[in-house]
Tab-separated table of C-alpha atoms in Angstrom:
chain	number	residue	atom	x	y	z
Q	1	UNK	CA	55.533	158.628	111.035
Q	2	UNK	CA	57.761	158.860	107.983
Q	3	UNK	CA	57.664	156.283	105.210
Q	4	UNK	CA	58.707	156.154	101.551
Q	5	UNK	CA	57.516	153.548	99.059
Q	6	UNK	CA	58.535	153.323	95.413
Q	7	UNK	CA	57.383	151.105	92.570
Q	8	UNK	CA	56.894	151.191	88.805
Q	9	UNK	CA	60.578	151.993	88.256
Q	10	UNK	CA	61.372	152.812	84.653
Q	11	UNK	CA	63.291	155.061	82.296
Q	12	UNK	CA	61.831	158.174	80.668
Q	13	UNK	CA	60.645	156.179	77.640
Q	14	UNK	CA	58.617	153.896	79.928
Q	15	UNK	CA	60.862	150.903	79.344
Q	16	UNK	CA	62.390	148.663	81.982
Q	17	UNK	CA	65.854	149.154	80.482
Q	18	UNK	CA	67.513	151.939	78.520
Q	19	UNK	CA	71.323	152.122	78.541
Q	20	UNK	CA	71.319	155.731	77.293
Q	21	UNK	CA	68.939	157.197	79.911
Q	22	UNK	CA	70.794	158.269	83.051
Q	23	UNK	CA	67.793	159.212	85.255
Q	24	UNK	CA	65.443	156.645	86.779
Q	25	UNK	CA	61.766	157.444	87.333
Q	26	UNK	CA	59.098	155.850	89.460
Q	27	UNK	CA	55.884	156.108	91.425
Q	28	UNK	CA	56.636	157.342	94.948
Q	29	UNK	CA	54.343	157.457	97.968
Q	30	UNK	CA	55.589	159.368	101.022
Q	31	UNK	CA	53.828	159.393	104.381
Q	32	UNK	CA	54.752	162.248	106.691
Q	33	UNK	CA	52.649	162.144	109.829
Q	34	UNK	CA	49.043	161.927	108.666
Q	35	UNK	CA	49.755	163.400	105.211
Q	36	UNK	CA	50.325	161.244	102.132
Q	37	UNK	CA	52.114	162.524	99.036
Q	38	UNK	CA	52.069	160.587	95.785
Q	39	UNK	CA	54.070	161.513	92.702
Q	40	UNK	CA	55.737	160.042	89.636
Q	41	UNK	CA	59.231	161.415	90.257
Q	42	UNK	CA	62.794	161.301	89.028
Q	43	UNK	CA	63.754	158.840	91.753
Q	44	UNK	CA	67.485	158.989	91.054
Q	45	UNK	CA	67.484	162.702	91.958
Q	46	UNK	CA	65.094	162.063	94.877
Q	47	UNK	CA	67.439	159.447	96.285
Q	48	UNK	CA	70.415	161.802	96.201
Q	49	UNK	CA	68.406	164.657	97.766
Q	50	UNK	CA	67.248	162.322	100.532
Q	51	UNK	CA	70.823	161.153	101.133
Q	52	UNK	CA	71.896	164.787	101.457
Q	53	UNK	CA	69.074	165.395	103.932
Q	54	UNK	CA	70.554	162.837	106.330
Q	55	UNK	CA	73.331	165.267	107.217
Q	56	UNK	CA	72.110	168.631	105.895
Q	57	UNK	CA	68.965	170.668	106.409
Q	58	UNK	CA	66.697	170.925	103.379
Q	59	UNK	CA	64.483	174.010	103.118
Q	60	UNK	CA	61.188	173.676	101.273
Q	61	UNK	CA	61.108	175.937	98.227
Q	62	UNK	CA	64.740	177.037	98.466
Q	63	UNK	CA	66.267	174.011	96.774
Q	64	UNK	CA	65.170	171.374	94.289
Q	65	UNK	CA	62.109	169.419	95.392
Q	66	UNK	CA	62.562	166.178	97.312
Q	67	UNK	CA	60.357	164.482	94.696
Q	68	UNK	CA	61.262	166.322	91.490
Q	69	UNK	CA	59.479	165.928	88.194
Q	70	UNK	CA	62.789	165.917	86.387
Q	71	UNK	CA	66.511	166.288	86.785
Q	72	UNK	CA	67.505	166.947	83.219
Q	73	UNK	CA	70.935	168.484	83.926
Q	74	UNK	CA	73.581	167.085	86.251
Q	75	UNK	CA	76.684	169.196	86.793
Q	76	UNK	CA	79.828	168.277	88.697
Q	77	UNK	CA	80.616	171.073	91.153
Q	78	UNK	CA	84.364	170.758	90.711
Q	79	UNK	CA	87.192	168.766	89.159
Q	80	UNK	CA	87.192	166.211	92.016
Q	81	UNK	CA	83.867	164.870	90.669
Q	82	UNK	CA	82.505	164.161	94.133
Q	83	UNK	CA	79.509	166.502	94.345
Q	84	UNK	CA	76.781	167.461	91.869
Q	85	UNK	CA	74.075	169.994	91.255
Q	86	UNK	CA	70.948	168.636	89.602
Q	87	UNK	CA	68.744	171.066	87.709
Q	88	UNK	CA	65.133	170.299	86.919
Q	89	UNK	CA	61.844	172.072	86.386
Q	90	UNK	CA	59.668	173.691	89.049
Q	91	UNK	CA	57.257	170.743	89.315
Q	92	UNK	CA	57.451	168.291	92.183
Q	93	UNK	CA	56.660	167.735	95.836
Q	94	UNK	CA	58.783	169.173	98.597
Q	95	UNK	CA	59.108	169.387	102.372
Q	96	UNK	CA	61.696	170.678	104.813
Q	97	UNK	CA	64.095	168.578	106.873
Q	98	UNK	CA	65.750	170.086	109.948
Q	99	UNK	CA	68.315	168.493	112.273
Q	100	UNK	CA	68.545	168.981	116.003
Q	101	UNK	CA	70.844	166.811	118.071
Q	102	UNK	CA	69.906	163.218	117.112
Q	103	UNK	CA	66.497	164.030	115.685
Q	104	UNK	CA	65.022	165.041	112.347
Q	105	UNK	CA	62.050	167.377	112.082
Q	106	UNK	CA	60.117	167.152	108.817
Q	107	UNK	CA	57.812	170.060	107.987
Q	108	UNK	CA	55.339	169.864	105.110
Q	109	UNK	CA	53.929	172.685	103.009
Q	110	UNK	CA	50.827	172.696	105.234
Q	111	UNK	CA	53.069	173.400	108.254
Q	112	UNK	CA	52.515	170.014	109.891
Q	113	UNK	CA	55.577	168.578	111.619
Q	114	UNK	CA	56.850	165.072	112.231
Q	115	UNK	CA	59.832	164.377	114.479
Q	116	UNK	CA	61.768	161.120	114.456
Q	117	UNK	CA	65.190	159.866	115.515
Q	118	UNK	CA	67.936	160.510	112.972
Q	119	UNK	CA	68.818	156.802	113.014
Q	120	UNK	CA	65.263	155.887	111.973
Q	121	UNK	CA	65.211	158.573	109.265
Q	122	UNK	CA	68.569	157.343	107.927
Q	123	UNK	CA	67.303	153.744	107.747
Q	124	UNK	CA	64.152	154.749	105.841
Q	125	UNK	CA	66.182	156.833	103.376
Q	126	UNK	CA	68.703	154.012	102.879
Q	127	UNK	CA	65.907	151.550	102.084
Q	128	UNK	CA	64.578	153.866	99.366
Q	129	UNK	CA	68.054	154.603	98.007
Q	130	UNK	CA	68.943	150.907	97.874
Q	131	UNK	CA	65.785	150.093	95.873
Q	132	UNK	CA	66.669	152.749	93.312
Q	133	UNK	CA	70.294	151.617	93.094
Q	134	UNK	CA	69.213	147.980	92.677
Q	135	UNK	CA	67.109	149.084	89.686
Q	136	UNK	CA	70.205	150.590	88.065
Q	137	UNK	CA	72.164	147.409	88.775
Q	138	UNK	CA	69.492	145.201	87.166
Q	139	UNK	CA	69.673	147.233	83.957
Q	140	UNK	CA	72.280	147.330	81.221
Q	141	UNK	CA	75.410	149.354	81.964
Q	142	UNK	CA	74.965	153.005	81.058
Q	143	UNK	CA	76.435	154.405	77.893
Q	144	UNK	CA	78.161	157.505	79.184
Q	145	UNK	CA	77.620	160.732	77.246
Q	146	UNK	CA	80.399	161.891	74.937
Q	147	UNK	CA	80.014	165.449	76.220
Q	148	UNK	CA	82.508	166.009	79.064
Q	149	UNK	CA	80.103	168.119	81.142
Q	150	UNK	CA	77.361	165.481	81.015
Q	151	UNK	CA	79.785	162.589	81.546
Q	152	UNK	CA	81.494	164.290	84.503
Q	153	UNK	CA	78.093	165.149	85.990
Q	154	UNK	CA	76.980	161.524	85.870
Q	155	UNK	CA	80.243	160.264	87.355
Q	156	UNK	CA	80.078	162.880	90.117
Q	157	UNK	CA	76.441	161.910	90.782
Q	158	UNK	CA	77.418	158.319	91.594
Q	159	UNK	CA	80.532	159.392	93.494
Q	160	UNK	CA	78.428	161.616	95.742
Q	161	UNK	CA	75.739	158.918	96.048
Q	162	UNK	CA	78.223	156.274	97.199
Q	163	UNK	CA	80.043	158.666	99.511
Q	164	UNK	CA	76.806	159.689	101.198
Q	165	UNK	CA	75.537	156.107	101.323
Q	166	UNK	CA	78.828	154.998	102.892
Q	167	UNK	CA	79.961	152.766	100.052
């Protein structure tokens, strides 16, 4: 079993809307097999990491956590502005995701494994991602940073998001 639920979406100041805050936060509950993980995470970064994990392996402890505490720096990888790196702190909850043929194997820190069809995994991730994106859409348009690095990072974030989501 693999399931992700999110609620209590907000911006870092705890408000329901903040046009200057670029990173959404929320209460996330993830069920992987019999284990349940609960965390107040930067759900915008989580959503992008989960989208990446649809097509790429994710190794626990080698990359940013799937449910990161923060994602305070977003950097465009190149001038095309289609891929980002998100930097946060070391706090969060993580697990591995491995692909084999048309299946996904999720391995938790305790070593427990859950295997499910890639199509099912993709659908669960898309549901989570769509909830987070709908939160952004309900809020005021973002005031983009004046700093080119920060502005390009945010633009690249959404470009990668939409590319990976198929939009």
